[in-house]
mmCIF file of C-alpha atoms in Angstrom:
data_model
loop_
_atom_site.group_PDB
_atom_site.id
_atom_site.type_symbol
_atom_site.label_atom_id
_atom_site.label_comp_id
_atom_site.label_asym_id
_atom_site.label_seq_id
_atom_site.Cartn_x
_atom_site.Cartn_y
_atom_site.Cartn_z
ATOM 1 C CA MET A 1 52.368 123.442 73.845
ATOM 2 C CA ALA A 2 48.949 121.834 74.202
ATOM 3 C CA ARG A 3 48.180 118.194 73.643
ATOM 4 C CA ILE A 4 45.910 117.878 70.679
ATOM 5 C CA ILE A 5 42.865 115.699 71.446
ATOM 6 C CA ASP A 6 42.447 113.644 68.249
ATOM 7 C CA GLY A 7 38.628 113.142 67.844
ATOM 8 C CA LYS A 8 39.148 111.065 64.719
ATOM 9 C CA ALA A 9 41.393 108.576 66.418
ATOM 10 C CA ILE A 10 39.142 108.192 69.400
ATOM 11 C CA ALA A 11 36.082 107.821 67.177
ATOM 12 C CA VAL A 12 37.883 104.975 65.461
ATOM 13 C CA GLN A 13 38.360 103.321 68.820
ATOM 14 C CA VAL A 14 34.700 103.721 69.727
ATOM 15 C CA SER A 15 33.634 102.375 66.358
ATOM 16 C CA ALA A 16 35.855 99.303 66.660
ATOM 17 C CA GLU A 17 34.312 98.488 70.051
ATOM 18 C CA LEU A 18 30.878 98.966 68.620
ATOM 19 C CA ALA A 19 31.667 96.627 65.802
ATOM 20 C CA VAL A 20 32.434 93.888 68.291
ATOM 21 C CA ARG A 21 29.139 94.418 70.079
ATOM 22 C CA ILE A 22 27.315 94.465 66.749
ATOM 23 C CA ARG A 23 28.904 91.102 65.732
ATOM 24 C CA ARG A 24 27.543 89.632 68.986
ATOM 25 C CA LEU A 25 24.133 90.955 68.228
ATOM 26 C CA ARG A 26 24.229 89.557 64.676
ATOM 27 C CA ASP A 27 25.220 86.170 66.151
ATOM 28 C CA GLN A 28 21.910 86.355 68.022
ATOM 29 C CA GLY A 29 19.987 87.238 64.843
ATOM 30 C CA ILE A 30 19.712 90.956 65.708
ATOM 31 C CA VAL A 31 20.834 93.452 63.116
ATOM 32 C CA PRO A 32 20.941 96.992 64.497
ATOM 33 C CA LYS A 33 19.077 99.373 62.258
ATOM 34 C CA LEU A 34 18.782 103.191 62.105
ATOM 35 C CA GLY A 35 16.136 105.196 60.294
ATOM 36 C CA ILE A 36 17.077 108.732 59.025
ATOM 37 C CA ILE A 37 14.527 111.385 57.810
ATOM 38 C CA LEU A 38 16.175 113.772 55.446
ATOM 39 C CA THR A 39 14.150 116.749 54.034
ATOM 40 C CA GLY A 40 14.929 119.302 51.396
ATOM 41 C CA GLY A 41 18.230 120.051 49.653
ATOM 42 C CA PHE A 42 20.225 121.711 52.394
ATOM 43 C CA VAL A 43 23.806 120.735 51.406
ATOM 44 C CA PRO A 44 25.284 120.390 54.963
ATOM 45 C CA SER A 45 22.386 118.084 55.901
ATOM 46 C CA GLN A 46 23.049 115.977 52.808
ATOM 47 C CA THR A 47 26.724 115.719 53.796
ATOM 48 C CA TYR A 48 25.885 114.881 57.454
ATOM 49 C CA VAL A 49 23.567 112.048 56.416
ATOM 50 C CA ARG A 50 26.087 110.588 53.987
ATOM 51 C CA ASN A 51 28.719 110.620 56.788
ATOM 52 C CA LYS A 52 26.255 108.817 59.079
ATOM 53 C CA GLU A 53 25.343 106.272 56.441
ATOM 54 C CA ARG A 54 29.056 105.488 55.792
ATOM 55 C CA ALA A 55 29.814 105.239 59.500
ATOM 56 C CA CYS A 56 26.937 102.819 59.993
ATOM 57 C CA ALA A 57 28.007 100.673 57.079
ATOM 58 C CA LYS A 58 31.567 100.391 58.435
ATOM 59 C CA VAL A 59 30.423 98.923 61.797
ATOM 60 C CA GLY A 60 27.514 96.843 60.484
ATOM 61 C CA ILE A 61 24.474 98.969 61.290
ATOM 62 C CA GLU A 62 21.727 98.807 58.651
ATOM 63 C CA VAL A 63 20.377 102.261 57.587
ATOM 64 C CA GLU A 64 17.058 103.207 55.996
ATOM 65 C CA THR A 65 16.969 106.822 54.841
ATOM 66 C CA SER A 66 13.646 108.335 53.940
ATOM 67 C CA ARG A 67 14.229 111.378 51.672
ATOM 68 C CA PHE A 68 11.608 114.065 51.227
ATOM 69 C CA GLY A 69 11.468 117.247 49.154
ATOM 70 C CA GLU A 70 11.439 120.854 50.340
ATOM 71 C CA ASP A 71 7.618 120.899 49.995
ATOM 72 C CA VAL A 72 6.993 117.954 52.271
ATOM 73 C CA SER A 73 4.124 118.381 54.784
ATOM 74 C CA PHE A 74 4.364 117.948 58.565
ATOM 75 C CA ASP A 75 1.732 115.176 58.398
ATOM 76 C CA VAL A 76 3.826 113.171 55.883
ATOM 77 C CA LEU A 77 6.848 113.317 58.183
ATOM 78 C CA ARG A 78 4.694 112.492 61.205
ATOM 79 C CA ARG A 79 3.370 109.417 59.472
ATOM 80 C CA GLN A 80 6.906 108.271 58.667
ATOM 81 C CA VAL A 81 7.890 108.656 62.338
ATOM 82 C CA GLU A 82 4.828 106.757 63.520
ATOM 83 C CA LYS A 83 5.514 103.949 61.017
ATOM 84 C CA TRP A 84 9.023 103.511 62.365
ATOM 85 C CA ASN A 85 7.796 103.658 65.904
ATOM 86 C CA GLN A 86 5.834 100.456 65.131
ATOM 87 C CA ASP A 87 8.680 98.733 63.231
ATOM 88 C CA PRO A 88 9.999 96.016 65.570
ATOM 89 C CA VAL A 89 13.367 95.719 63.828
ATOM 90 C CA LEU A 90 14.218 99.419 63.598
ATOM 91 C CA ASP A 91 16.118 100.345 66.800
ATOM 92 C CA GLY A 92 16.660 104.082 66.375
ATOM 93 C CA MET A 93 15.712 107.021 64.291
ATOM 94 C CA ILE A 94 16.871 110.538 63.737
ATOM 95 C CA VAL A 95 15.295 113.555 62.135
ATOM 96 C CA GLN A 96 18.049 115.463 60.376
ATOM 97 C CA LEU A 97 17.684 119.159 61.249
ATOM 98 C CA PRO A 98 16.916 121.743 60.136
ATOM 99 C CA LEU A 99 13.510 120.921 58.621
ATOM 100 C CA PRO A 100 12.234 123.129 55.699
ATOM 101 C CA ARG A 101 10.863 126.578 56.625
ATOM 102 C CA GLY A 102 7.507 126.418 58.232
ATOM 103 C CA LEU A 103 7.832 122.993 59.748
ATOM 104 C CA ASP A 104 8.085 122.647 63.530
ATOM 105 C CA ASP A 105 11.062 120.391 64.364
ATOM 106 C CA ALA A 106 10.259 120.278 68.092
ATOM 107 C CA ALA A 107 6.709 119.143 67.424
ATOM 108 C CA LEU A 108 7.845 116.428 64.988
ATOM 109 C CA LEU A 109 10.360 115.118 67.508
ATOM 110 C CA GLU A 110 7.672 114.639 70.122
ATOM 111 C CA TYR A 111 6.210 111.889 67.950
ATOM 112 C CA VAL A 112 9.470 109.841 68.130
ATOM 113 C CA ASP A 113 9.224 106.875 70.479
ATOM 114 C CA PRO A 114 11.689 107.774 73.330
ATOM 115 C CA THR A 115 13.027 104.113 73.170
ATOM 116 C CA LYS A 116 14.066 104.857 69.526
ATOM 117 C CA ASP A 117 15.308 108.436 70.082
ATOM 118 C CA ALA A 118 18.883 107.933 68.782
ATOM 119 C CA ASP A 119 19.515 111.675 68.925
ATOM 120 C CA GLY A 120 18.268 111.974 72.497
ATOM 121 C CA LEU A 121 16.347 115.159 71.586
ATOM 122 C CA THR A 122 12.766 114.439 72.615
ATOM 123 C CA SER A 123 11.421 116.132 75.693
ATOM 124 C CA THR A 124 11.153 112.682 77.348
ATOM 125 C CA SER A 125 14.856 111.951 76.728
ATOM 126 C CA LEU A 126 15.937 115.381 77.929
ATOM 127 C CA GLY A 127 13.620 115.221 80.865
ATOM 128 C CA ARG A 128 15.052 111.851 81.904
ATOM 129 C CA LEU A 129 18.517 113.396 81.707
ATOM 130 C CA VAL A 130 17.594 116.272 83.929
ATOM 131 C CA SER A 131 16.012 113.846 86.403
ATOM 132 C CA GLY A 132 19.235 111.854 86.564
ATOM 133 C CA LYS A 133 17.842 108.832 84.767
ATOM 134 C CA PRO A 134 19.027 109.202 81.171
ATOM 135 C CA LEU A 135 17.975 106.746 78.479
ATOM 136 C CA PHE A 136 19.679 108.208 75.369
ATOM 137 C CA THR A 137 21.828 111.308 75.556
ATOM 138 C CA PRO A 138 22.424 113.666 72.607
ATOM 139 C CA ALA A 139 25.335 112.622 70.533
ATOM 140 C CA THR A 140 27.519 115.754 70.614
ATOM 141 C CA PRO A 141 27.538 116.133 74.505
ATOM 142 C CA SER A 142 28.143 112.328 74.806
ATOM 143 C CA GLY A 143 31.069 112.700 72.413
ATOM 144 C CA ILE A 144 32.496 115.559 74.424
ATOM 145 C CA VAL A 145 32.430 113.478 77.630
ATOM 146 C CA GLU A 146 33.925 110.473 75.885
ATOM 147 C CA LEU A 147 36.758 112.626 74.496
ATOM 148 C CA LEU A 148 37.643 113.810 78.010
ATOM 149 C CA VAL A 149 37.434 110.371 79.570
ATOM 150 C CA ARG A 150 39.408 108.543 76.845
ATOM 151 C CA SER A 151 42.079 111.291 76.982
ATOM 152 C CA GLY A 152 42.626 110.634 80.622
ATOM 153 C CA ILE A 153 41.109 113.995 81.693
ATOM 154 C CA SER A 154 39.366 113.682 85.053
ATOM 155 C CA ILE A 155 35.956 115.336 85.362
ATOM 156 C CA PRO A 156 34.812 114.909 88.955
ATOM 157 C CA GLY A 157 35.203 118.101 90.994
ATOM 158 C CA LYS A 158 36.458 120.114 88.056
ATOM 159 C CA ARG A 159 35.251 123.648 87.303
ATOM 160 C CA VAL A 160 33.624 123.256 83.864
ATOM 161 C CA VAL A 161 32.541 126.407 82.030
ATOM 162 C CA ILE A 162 30.205 125.881 79.083
ATOM 163 C CA VAL A 163 29.812 128.748 76.634
ATOM 164 C CA GLY A 164 26.524 128.055 74.801
ATOM 165 C CA ARG A 165 23.046 127.199 76.105
ATOM 166 C CA GLY A 166 21.592 125.408 73.072
ATOM 167 C CA LYS A 167 19.448 122.284 73.266
ATOM 168 C CA LEU A 168 21.911 120.310 71.104
ATOM 169 C CA VAL A 169 25.050 120.824 73.240
ATOM 170 C CA GLY A 170 25.103 123.354 76.038
ATOM 171 C CA LYS A 171 21.985 122.370 78.056
ATOM 172 C CA PRO A 172 22.238 118.591 77.816
ATOM 173 C CA LEU A 173 26.033 118.651 78.424
ATOM 174 C CA ALA A 174 25.612 120.774 81.610
ATOM 175 C CA ASN A 175 23.102 118.201 82.904
ATOM 176 C CA MET A 176 25.311 115.236 81.932
ATOM 177 C CA LEU A 177 28.244 116.676 83.887
ATOM 178 C CA LEU A 178 26.029 117.308 86.911
ATOM 179 C CA LEU A 179 25.190 113.611 87.180
ATOM 180 C CA ARG A 180 26.844 111.565 89.874
ATOM 181 C CA GLY A 181 29.694 109.251 88.789
ATOM 182 C CA ALA A 182 33.234 108.939 87.499
ATOM 183 C CA GLN A 183 32.271 110.631 84.238
ATOM 184 C CA ALA A 184 30.452 113.575 85.800
ATOM 185 C CA ASP A 185 30.267 115.226 89.297
ATOM 186 C CA ALA A 186 31.631 118.446 87.872
ATOM 187 C CA THR A 187 30.901 121.970 89.036
ATOM 188 C CA VAL A 188 29.238 123.524 86.021
ATOM 189 C CA THR A 189 28.746 127.125 84.896
ATOM 190 C CA VAL A 190 26.732 127.786 81.750
ATOM 191 C CA CYS A 191 27.419 131.033 79.904
ATOM 192 C CA HIS A 192 26.276 132.521 76.528
ATOM 193 C CA THR A 193 26.942 135.454 74.381
ATOM 194 C CA LYS A 194 24.946 137.766 76.625
ATOM 195 C CA THR A 195 26.875 136.799 79.796
ATOM 196 C CA HIS A 196 28.477 139.821 81.513
ATOM 197 C CA ASP A 197 32.271 139.555 81.698
ATOM 198 C CA LEU A 198 32.399 136.270 79.779
ATOM 199 C CA ALA A 199 36.173 136.493 79.762
ATOM 200 C CA ALA A 200 36.435 136.324 83.505
ATOM 201 C CA LEU A 201 34.250 133.274 83.702
ATOM 202 C CA CYS A 202 36.114 131.476 80.960
ATOM 203 C CA ARG A 203 39.371 132.198 82.857
ATOM 204 C CA SER A 204 37.846 130.435 85.900
ATOM 205 C CA ALA A 205 37.499 127.170 83.968
ATOM 206 C CA GLU A 206 39.610 124.077 84.354
ATOM 207 C CA ILE A 207 37.673 122.596 81.490
ATOM 208 C CA LEU A 208 36.207 125.000 78.941
ATOM 209 C CA VAL A 209 33.679 123.834 76.348
ATOM 210 C CA VAL A 210 32.644 126.338 73.705
ATOM 211 C CA ALA A 211 29.484 125.730 71.668
ATOM 212 C CA ALA A 212 28.062 129.163 71.048
ATOM 213 C CA GLY A 213 28.038 129.212 67.247
ATOM 214 C CA VAL A 214 30.167 132.313 67.063
ATOM 215 C CA PRO A 215 33.436 131.951 65.047
ATOM 216 C CA GLN A 216 36.549 132.387 67.161
ATOM 217 C CA LEU A 217 34.608 133.827 70.085
ATOM 218 C CA VAL A 218 37.109 132.670 72.703
ATOM 219 C CA THR A 219 40.631 134.091 72.454
ATOM 220 C CA GLY A 220 43.825 133.540 74.300
ATOM 221 C CA ASP A 221 43.331 136.387 76.733
ATOM 222 C CA MET A 222 40.050 134.684 77.897
ATOM 223 C CA VAL A 223 41.671 131.478 79.140
ATOM 224 C CA SER A 224 43.988 130.464 81.997
ATOM 225 C CA GLU A 225 47.159 128.506 81.732
ATOM 226 C CA GLY A 226 46.643 124.778 81.738
ATOM 227 C CA VAL A 227 42.962 124.795 80.747
ATOM 228 C CA VAL A 228 41.478 121.913 78.797
ATOM 229 C CA VAL A 229 39.524 123.385 75.836
ATOM 230 C CA ILE A 230 36.831 121.541 73.925
ATOM 231 C CA ASP A 231 35.722 123.387 70.796
ATOM 232 C CA ALA A 232 32.292 122.233 69.598
ATOM 233 C CA GLY A 233 31.863 125.074 67.127
ATOM 234 C CA THR A 234 31.467 124.527 63.375
ATOM 235 C CA ASN A 235 31.659 127.705 61.319
ATOM 236 C CA SER A 236 32.761 128.464 57.719
ATOM 237 C CA ILE A 237 34.888 131.573 57.062
ATOM 238 C CA GLU A 238 35.918 132.108 53.408
ATOM 239 C CA GLY A 239 35.378 128.390 52.779
ATOM 240 C CA LYS A 240 37.504 127.284 55.729
ATOM 241 C CA LEU A 241 35.994 125.339 58.632
ATOM 242 C CA VAL A 242 36.751 127.023 62.033
ATOM 243 C CA GLY A 243 35.551 126.596 65.549
ATOM 244 C CA ASP A 244 34.264 128.917 68.247
ATOM 245 C CA VAL A 245 37.847 129.100 69.678
ATOM 246 C CA ASP A 246 40.660 131.101 68.172
ATOM 247 C CA PHE A 247 42.995 128.076 68.086
ATOM 248 C CA ALA A 248 46.182 130.072 67.338
ATOM 249 C CA SER A 249 45.948 132.216 70.509
ATOM 250 C CA VAL A 250 44.359 129.681 72.851
ATOM 251 C CA GLU A 251 46.531 126.588 72.081
ATOM 252 C CA PRO A 252 49.717 127.932 73.658
ATOM 253 C CA LYS A 253 48.022 128.369 76.953
ATOM 254 C CA ALA A 254 45.968 125.185 77.013
ATOM 255 C CA SER A 255 47.117 121.824 78.359
ATOM 256 C CA ALA A 256 44.840 120.028 75.897
ATOM 257 C CA ILE A 257 42.624 121.225 73.083
ATOM 258 C CA THR A 258 40.362 119.861 70.347
ATOM 259 C CA PRO A 259 40.978 120.992 66.706
ATOM 260 C CA VAL A 260 38.284 121.956 64.205
ATOM 261 C CA PRO A 261 37.883 119.945 62.160
ATOM 262 C CA GLY A 262 38.875 116.619 63.683
ATOM 263 C CA GLY A 263 37.854 117.088 67.262
ATOM 264 C CA VAL A 264 34.217 116.899 68.450
ATOM 265 C CA GLY A 265 32.752 116.257 64.973
ATOM 266 C CA PRO A 266 33.802 112.620 64.472
ATOM 267 C CA MET A 267 32.683 111.816 68.037
ATOM 268 C CA THR A 268 29.174 113.054 67.293
ATOM 269 C CA VAL A 269 28.673 110.383 64.686
ATOM 270 C CA ALA A 270 30.318 107.658 66.808
ATOM 271 C CA MET A 271 28.074 108.407 69.806
ATOM 272 C CA LEU A 272 24.931 108.339 67.569
ATOM 273 C CA LEU A 273 25.981 104.871 66.509
ATOM 274 C CA ALA A 274 26.469 103.941 70.220
ATOM 275 C CA ASN A 275 22.891 104.924 70.919
ATOM 276 C CA VAL A 276 21.650 102.668 68.069
ATOM 277 C CA VAL A 277 23.685 99.740 69.377
ATOM 278 C CA ARG A 278 22.410 100.339 72.917
ATOM 279 C CA ALA A 279 18.834 100.217 71.632
ATOM 280 C CA ALA A 280 19.536 97.014 69.652
ATOM 281 C CA GLU A 281 21.017 95.383 72.765
ATOM 282 C CA ALA A 282 17.819 96.291 74.646
ATOM 283 C CA ARG A 283 15.801 94.668 71.838
ATOM 284 C CA SER A 284 18.000 91.560 72.168
ATOM 285 C CA ARG A 285 17.358 91.368 75.907
ATOM 286 C CA THR A 286 13.573 91.692 75.358
ATOM 287 C CA ASP A 287 13.549 88.997 72.633
ATOM 288 C CA THR A 288 15.534 86.697 74.999
ATOM 289 C CA LYS A 289 13.132 87.315 77.766
ATOM 290 C CA ASP A 290 10.143 86.647 75.503
ATOM 291 C CA ARG A 291 11.592 83.290 74.513
ATOM 292 C CA THR A 292 12.068 82.121 78.144
#
């Protein structure tokens, strides 16, 4: 039977460590602050933002959420981003996606100051990651790496297969795992739903990450005994939240596996907070330097 990787418990550990760092910052007069742009009435987005606001409050991060209607213009959102770019006490910002129909999310993200890119999604952030000099990395891939490391699962040298090539998980995660170091140095294969003989490639994995957005895409006959499975999928079937992995058939063959919910999801929020704290610590160092 597989060991269940408890993302909720690990997220609590990460948050507790962040709270200590935040107290140190507050002792120096620095209050970490996150700005969130929320548009329209998309219910999942409203829920995600509430979760982020609550998580920030628990560890001591101040949050400013700017809410806009479905009919908001691109220029109004751009001006909000540019305002926050100039705010010396706002450490990070996120644009909650998706934006209303007709608005270009990639174009808006390009206005975000890379030093405040808490989601790690600007082309500058992603380019730095590819070049091997990351500043902020996207929260979900960071959470996946943290889950593996804190669960005692060694990454260097492992054959990692990622099913999914999206800009939020697959692409950045592949580049993170290709970096040099104790939390990377993996041999990475990126697959997707058009990959020929996907099952054979999945069976080659020592660590399998599934983030394709297809409910229960990976089944028990597609994995090898002893594989570590990270399910980053979030899908709703008849009101029930399920992942991209068929848990019932895969779990008996895996050595470790993340559940949905309760696996990757809580870590996404925790690693977003970590990016904000990292930015606030950079502000603290700059303030100290300016005073000396």
